[in-house]
PDB file of C-alpha atoms in Angstrom:
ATOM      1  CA  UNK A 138      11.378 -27.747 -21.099  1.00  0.00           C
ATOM      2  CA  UNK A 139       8.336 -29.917 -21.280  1.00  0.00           C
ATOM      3  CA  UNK A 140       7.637 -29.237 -24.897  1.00  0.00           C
ATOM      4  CA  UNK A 141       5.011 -26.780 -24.313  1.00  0.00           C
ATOM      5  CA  UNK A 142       6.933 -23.253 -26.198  1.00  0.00           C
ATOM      6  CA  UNK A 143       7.101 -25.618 -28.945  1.00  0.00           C
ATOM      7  CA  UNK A 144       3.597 -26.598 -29.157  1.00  0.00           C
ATOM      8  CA  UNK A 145       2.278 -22.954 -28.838  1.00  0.00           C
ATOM      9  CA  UNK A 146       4.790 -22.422 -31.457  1.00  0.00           C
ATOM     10  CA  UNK A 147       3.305 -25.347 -33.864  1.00  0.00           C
ATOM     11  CA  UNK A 148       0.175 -23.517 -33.436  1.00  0.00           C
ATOM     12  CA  UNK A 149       1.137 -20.377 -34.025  1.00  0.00           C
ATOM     13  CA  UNK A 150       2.928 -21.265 -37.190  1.00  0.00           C
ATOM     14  CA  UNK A 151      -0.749 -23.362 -38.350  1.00  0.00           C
ATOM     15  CA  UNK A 152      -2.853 -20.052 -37.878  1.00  0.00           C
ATOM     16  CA  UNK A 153      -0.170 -18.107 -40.152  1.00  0.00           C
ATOM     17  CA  UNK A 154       0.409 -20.528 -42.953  1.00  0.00           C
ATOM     18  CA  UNK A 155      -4.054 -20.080 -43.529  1.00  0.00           C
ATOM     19  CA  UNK A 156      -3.731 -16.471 -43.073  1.00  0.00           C
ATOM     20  CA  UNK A 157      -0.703 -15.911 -45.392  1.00  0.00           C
ATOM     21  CA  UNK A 158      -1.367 -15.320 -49.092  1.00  0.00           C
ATOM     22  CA  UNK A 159       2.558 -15.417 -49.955  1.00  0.00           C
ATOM     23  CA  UNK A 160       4.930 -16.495 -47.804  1.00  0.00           C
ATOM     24  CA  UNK A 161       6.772 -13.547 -47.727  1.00  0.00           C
ATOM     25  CA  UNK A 162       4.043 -11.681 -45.985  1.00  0.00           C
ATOM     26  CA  UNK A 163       4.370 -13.833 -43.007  1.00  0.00           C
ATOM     27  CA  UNK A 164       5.367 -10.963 -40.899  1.00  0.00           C
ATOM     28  CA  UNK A 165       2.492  -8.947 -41.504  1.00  0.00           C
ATOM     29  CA  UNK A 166      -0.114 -11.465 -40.206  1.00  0.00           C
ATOM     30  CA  UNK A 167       2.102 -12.385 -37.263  1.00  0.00           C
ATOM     31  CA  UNK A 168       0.176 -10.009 -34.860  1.00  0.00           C
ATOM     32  CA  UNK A 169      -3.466 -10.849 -35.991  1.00  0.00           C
ATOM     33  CA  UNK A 170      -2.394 -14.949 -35.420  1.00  0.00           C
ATOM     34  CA  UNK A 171      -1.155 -14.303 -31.951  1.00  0.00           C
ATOM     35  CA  UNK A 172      -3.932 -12.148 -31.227  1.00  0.00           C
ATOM     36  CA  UNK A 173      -6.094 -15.426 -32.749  1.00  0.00           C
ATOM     37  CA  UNK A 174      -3.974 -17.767 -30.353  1.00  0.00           C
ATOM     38  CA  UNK A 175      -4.236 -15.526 -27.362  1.00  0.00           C
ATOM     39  CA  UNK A 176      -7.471 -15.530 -27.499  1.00  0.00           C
ATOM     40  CA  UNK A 177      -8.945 -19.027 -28.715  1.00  0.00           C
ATOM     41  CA  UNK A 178      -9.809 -21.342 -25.922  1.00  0.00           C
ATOM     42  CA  UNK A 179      -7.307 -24.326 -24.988  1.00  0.00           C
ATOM     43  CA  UNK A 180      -9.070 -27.806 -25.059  1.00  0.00           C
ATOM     44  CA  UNK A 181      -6.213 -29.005 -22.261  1.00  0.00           C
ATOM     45  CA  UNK A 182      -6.556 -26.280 -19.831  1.00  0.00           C
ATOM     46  CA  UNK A 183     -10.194 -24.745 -20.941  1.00  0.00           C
ATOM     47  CA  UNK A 184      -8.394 -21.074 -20.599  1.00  0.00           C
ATOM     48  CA  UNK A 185      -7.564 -18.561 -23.022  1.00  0.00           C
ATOM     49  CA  UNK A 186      -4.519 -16.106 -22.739  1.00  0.00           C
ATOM     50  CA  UNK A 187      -4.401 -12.711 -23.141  1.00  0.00           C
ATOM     51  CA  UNK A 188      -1.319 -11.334 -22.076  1.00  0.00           C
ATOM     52  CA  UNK A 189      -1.267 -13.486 -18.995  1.00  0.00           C
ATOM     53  CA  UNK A 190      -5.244 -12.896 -18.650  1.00  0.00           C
ATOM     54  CA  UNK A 191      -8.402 -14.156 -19.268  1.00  0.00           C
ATOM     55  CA  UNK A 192     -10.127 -13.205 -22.567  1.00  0.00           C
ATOM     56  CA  UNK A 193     -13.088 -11.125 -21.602  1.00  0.00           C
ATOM     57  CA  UNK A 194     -16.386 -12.434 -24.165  1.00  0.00           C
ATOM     58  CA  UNK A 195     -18.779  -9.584 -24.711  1.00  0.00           C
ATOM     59  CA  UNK A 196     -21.574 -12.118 -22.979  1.00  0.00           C
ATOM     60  CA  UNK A 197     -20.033 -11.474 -19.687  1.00  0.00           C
ATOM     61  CA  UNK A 198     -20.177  -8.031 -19.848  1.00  0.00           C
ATOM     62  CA  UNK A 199     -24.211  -8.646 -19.845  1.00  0.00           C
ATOM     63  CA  UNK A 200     -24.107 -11.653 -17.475  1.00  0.00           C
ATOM     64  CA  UNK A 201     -22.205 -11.339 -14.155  1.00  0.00           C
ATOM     65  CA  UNK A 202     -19.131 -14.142 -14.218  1.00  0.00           C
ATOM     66  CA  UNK A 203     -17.127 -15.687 -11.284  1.00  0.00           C
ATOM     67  CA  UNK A 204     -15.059 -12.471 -12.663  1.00  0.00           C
ATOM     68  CA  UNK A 205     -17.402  -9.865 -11.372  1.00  0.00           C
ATOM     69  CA  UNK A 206     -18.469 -11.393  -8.674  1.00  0.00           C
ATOM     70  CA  UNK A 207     -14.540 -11.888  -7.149  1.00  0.00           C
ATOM     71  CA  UNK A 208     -14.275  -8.129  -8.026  1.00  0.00           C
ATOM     72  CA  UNK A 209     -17.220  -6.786  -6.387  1.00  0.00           C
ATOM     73  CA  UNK A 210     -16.013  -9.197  -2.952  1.00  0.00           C
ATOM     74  CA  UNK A 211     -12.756  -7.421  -2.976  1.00  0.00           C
ATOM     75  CA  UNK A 212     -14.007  -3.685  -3.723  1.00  0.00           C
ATOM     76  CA  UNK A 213     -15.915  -4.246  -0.247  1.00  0.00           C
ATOM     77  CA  UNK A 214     -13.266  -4.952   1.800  1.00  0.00           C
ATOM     78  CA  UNK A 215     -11.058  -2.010   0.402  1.00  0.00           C
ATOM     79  CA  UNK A 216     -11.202   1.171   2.558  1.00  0.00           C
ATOM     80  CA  UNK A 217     -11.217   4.399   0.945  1.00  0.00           C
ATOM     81  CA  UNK A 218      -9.071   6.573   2.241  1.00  0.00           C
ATOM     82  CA  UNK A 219      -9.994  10.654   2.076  1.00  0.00           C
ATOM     83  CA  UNK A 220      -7.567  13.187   3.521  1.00  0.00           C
ATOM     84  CA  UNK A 221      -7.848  17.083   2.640  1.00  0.00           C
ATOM     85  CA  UNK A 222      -5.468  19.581   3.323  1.00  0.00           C
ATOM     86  CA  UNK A 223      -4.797  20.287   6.877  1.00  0.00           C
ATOM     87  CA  UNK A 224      -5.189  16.491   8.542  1.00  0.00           C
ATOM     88  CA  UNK A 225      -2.932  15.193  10.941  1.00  0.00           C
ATOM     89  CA  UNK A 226      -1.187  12.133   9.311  1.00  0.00           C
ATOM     90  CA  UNK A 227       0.776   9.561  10.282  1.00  0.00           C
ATOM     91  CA  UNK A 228       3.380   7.720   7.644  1.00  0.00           C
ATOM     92  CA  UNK A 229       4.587   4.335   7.223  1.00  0.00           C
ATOM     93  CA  UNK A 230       7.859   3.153   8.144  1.00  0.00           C
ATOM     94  CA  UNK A 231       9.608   1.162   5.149  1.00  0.00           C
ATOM     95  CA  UNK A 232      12.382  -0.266   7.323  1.00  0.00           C
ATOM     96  CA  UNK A 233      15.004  -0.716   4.418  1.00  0.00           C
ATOM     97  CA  UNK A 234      18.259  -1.076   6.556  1.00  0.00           C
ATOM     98  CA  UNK A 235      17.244  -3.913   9.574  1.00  0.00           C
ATOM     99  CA  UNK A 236      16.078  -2.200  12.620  1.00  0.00           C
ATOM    100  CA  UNK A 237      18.204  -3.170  16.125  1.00  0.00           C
ATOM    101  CA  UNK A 238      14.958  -3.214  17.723  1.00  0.00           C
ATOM    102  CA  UNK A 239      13.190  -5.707  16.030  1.00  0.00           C
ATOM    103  CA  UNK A 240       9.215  -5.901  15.896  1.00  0.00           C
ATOM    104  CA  UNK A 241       9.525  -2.894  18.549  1.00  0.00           C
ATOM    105  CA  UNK A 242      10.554  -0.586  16.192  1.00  0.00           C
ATOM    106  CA  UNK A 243       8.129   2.307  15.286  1.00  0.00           C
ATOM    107  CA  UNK A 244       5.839   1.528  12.381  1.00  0.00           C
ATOM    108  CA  UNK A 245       4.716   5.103  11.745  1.00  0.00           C
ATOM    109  CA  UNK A 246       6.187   8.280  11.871  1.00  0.00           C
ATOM    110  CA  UNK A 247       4.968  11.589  12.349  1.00  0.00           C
ATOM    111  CA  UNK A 248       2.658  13.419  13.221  1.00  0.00           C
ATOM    112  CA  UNK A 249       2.547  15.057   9.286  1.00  0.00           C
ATOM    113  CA  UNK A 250       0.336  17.847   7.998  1.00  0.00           C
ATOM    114  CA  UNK A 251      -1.147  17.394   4.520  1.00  0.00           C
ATOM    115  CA  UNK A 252      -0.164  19.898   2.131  1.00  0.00           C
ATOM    116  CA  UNK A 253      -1.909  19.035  -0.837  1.00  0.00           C
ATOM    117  CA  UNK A 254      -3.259  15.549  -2.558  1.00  0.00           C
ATOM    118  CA  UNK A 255      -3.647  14.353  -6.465  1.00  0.00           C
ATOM    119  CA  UNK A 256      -6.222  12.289  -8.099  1.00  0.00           C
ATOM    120  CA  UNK A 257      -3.839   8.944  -8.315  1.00  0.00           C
ATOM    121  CA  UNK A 258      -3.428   8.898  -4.529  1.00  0.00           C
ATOM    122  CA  UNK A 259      -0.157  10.868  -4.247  1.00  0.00           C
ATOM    123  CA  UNK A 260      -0.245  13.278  -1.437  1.00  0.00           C
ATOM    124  CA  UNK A 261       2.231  16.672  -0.232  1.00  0.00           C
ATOM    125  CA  UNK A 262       3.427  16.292   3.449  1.00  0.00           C
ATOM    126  CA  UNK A 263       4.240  19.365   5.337  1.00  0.00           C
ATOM    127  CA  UNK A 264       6.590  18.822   9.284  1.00  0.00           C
ATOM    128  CA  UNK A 265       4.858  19.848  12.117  1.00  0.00           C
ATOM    129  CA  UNK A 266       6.859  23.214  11.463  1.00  0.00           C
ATOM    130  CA  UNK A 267       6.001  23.718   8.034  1.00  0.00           C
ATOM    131  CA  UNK A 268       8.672  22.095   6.311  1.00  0.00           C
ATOM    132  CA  UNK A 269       7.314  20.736   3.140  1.00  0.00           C
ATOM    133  CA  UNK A 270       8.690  17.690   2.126  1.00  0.00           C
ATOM    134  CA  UNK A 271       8.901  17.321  -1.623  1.00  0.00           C
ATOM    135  CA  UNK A 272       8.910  13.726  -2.048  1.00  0.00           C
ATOM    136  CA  UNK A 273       5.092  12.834  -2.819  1.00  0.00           C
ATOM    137  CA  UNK A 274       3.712   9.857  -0.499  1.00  0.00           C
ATOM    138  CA  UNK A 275       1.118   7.247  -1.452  1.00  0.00           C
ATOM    139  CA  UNK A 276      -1.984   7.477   0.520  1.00  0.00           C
ATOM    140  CA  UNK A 277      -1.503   3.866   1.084  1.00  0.00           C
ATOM    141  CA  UNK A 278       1.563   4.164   3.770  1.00  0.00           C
ATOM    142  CA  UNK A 279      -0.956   7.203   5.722  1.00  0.00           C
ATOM    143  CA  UNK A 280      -3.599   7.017   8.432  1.00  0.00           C
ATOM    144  CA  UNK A 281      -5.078   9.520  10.211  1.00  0.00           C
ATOM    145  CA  UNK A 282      -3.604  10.930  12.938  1.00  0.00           C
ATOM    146  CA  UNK A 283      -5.495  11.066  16.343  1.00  0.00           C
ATOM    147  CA  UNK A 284      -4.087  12.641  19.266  1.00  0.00           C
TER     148      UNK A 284
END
């Protein structure tokens, strides 16, 4: 490509032949020099990679970052979503064949009753006649269903 794998790789190689003893032991320092690269900052880009993240220094965990402060902006906009057993819910539609009727096709489905919900969001559907379906839903695809 643009001669950037073997750059990393140069690297890479640099931080193992100070680490290594013998060079037969090569192998055994290979995960403590990626973890070195990973983490180290580049002077080009200013970043540091940790599998396809951003290093987190133990001074940010004392001093908010740009990192926080995205992460506290985007826990206000989510809406929690609490359903017990017994609410009316409607589910989303995931239209995997195309639809003949276009953007007029329903988007939910239902009315549902809720059976019973999990800790990771999963949650029991019963029908309207108290057919349980066994196939758990995400609480994502549900709103509540007002008649």
């Amino acid at each position: 490509m643009n001669g950037a794998v073997e750059a990393a790789n140069k690297n890479i190689k640099k931080i193992i032949e100070k680490v290594t003893v013998n060079y037969k032991d090569w192998h055994e320092m290979l995960p403590f020099a990626l973890l070195a690269y990973r983490t180290s900052v580049r002077s080009s880009t200013g970043a540091t990679l940790v599998y396809g993240k951003e290093a987190v220094l133990p001074v940010e965990v004392e001093i908010p970052s740009i990192r926080q402060r995205m992460a506290r902006a985007f826990n206000k906009k989510v809406r929690p979503r609490e359903f017990s057993p017994g609410d009316l819910v409607l589910r989303k539609v995931l239209h995997i064949a195309p639809d003949h009727r276009g953007k007029f096709a329903y988007k939910y489905d239902g009315p549902f009753i809720v059976k019973d919900f999990f800790d990771g969001g999963a949650i029991i559907l019963n029908d309207i006649d108290k057919n349980e379906n066994t196939i758990p839903v995400n609480a994502d695809a549900l709103k509540k269903y007002n008649p």
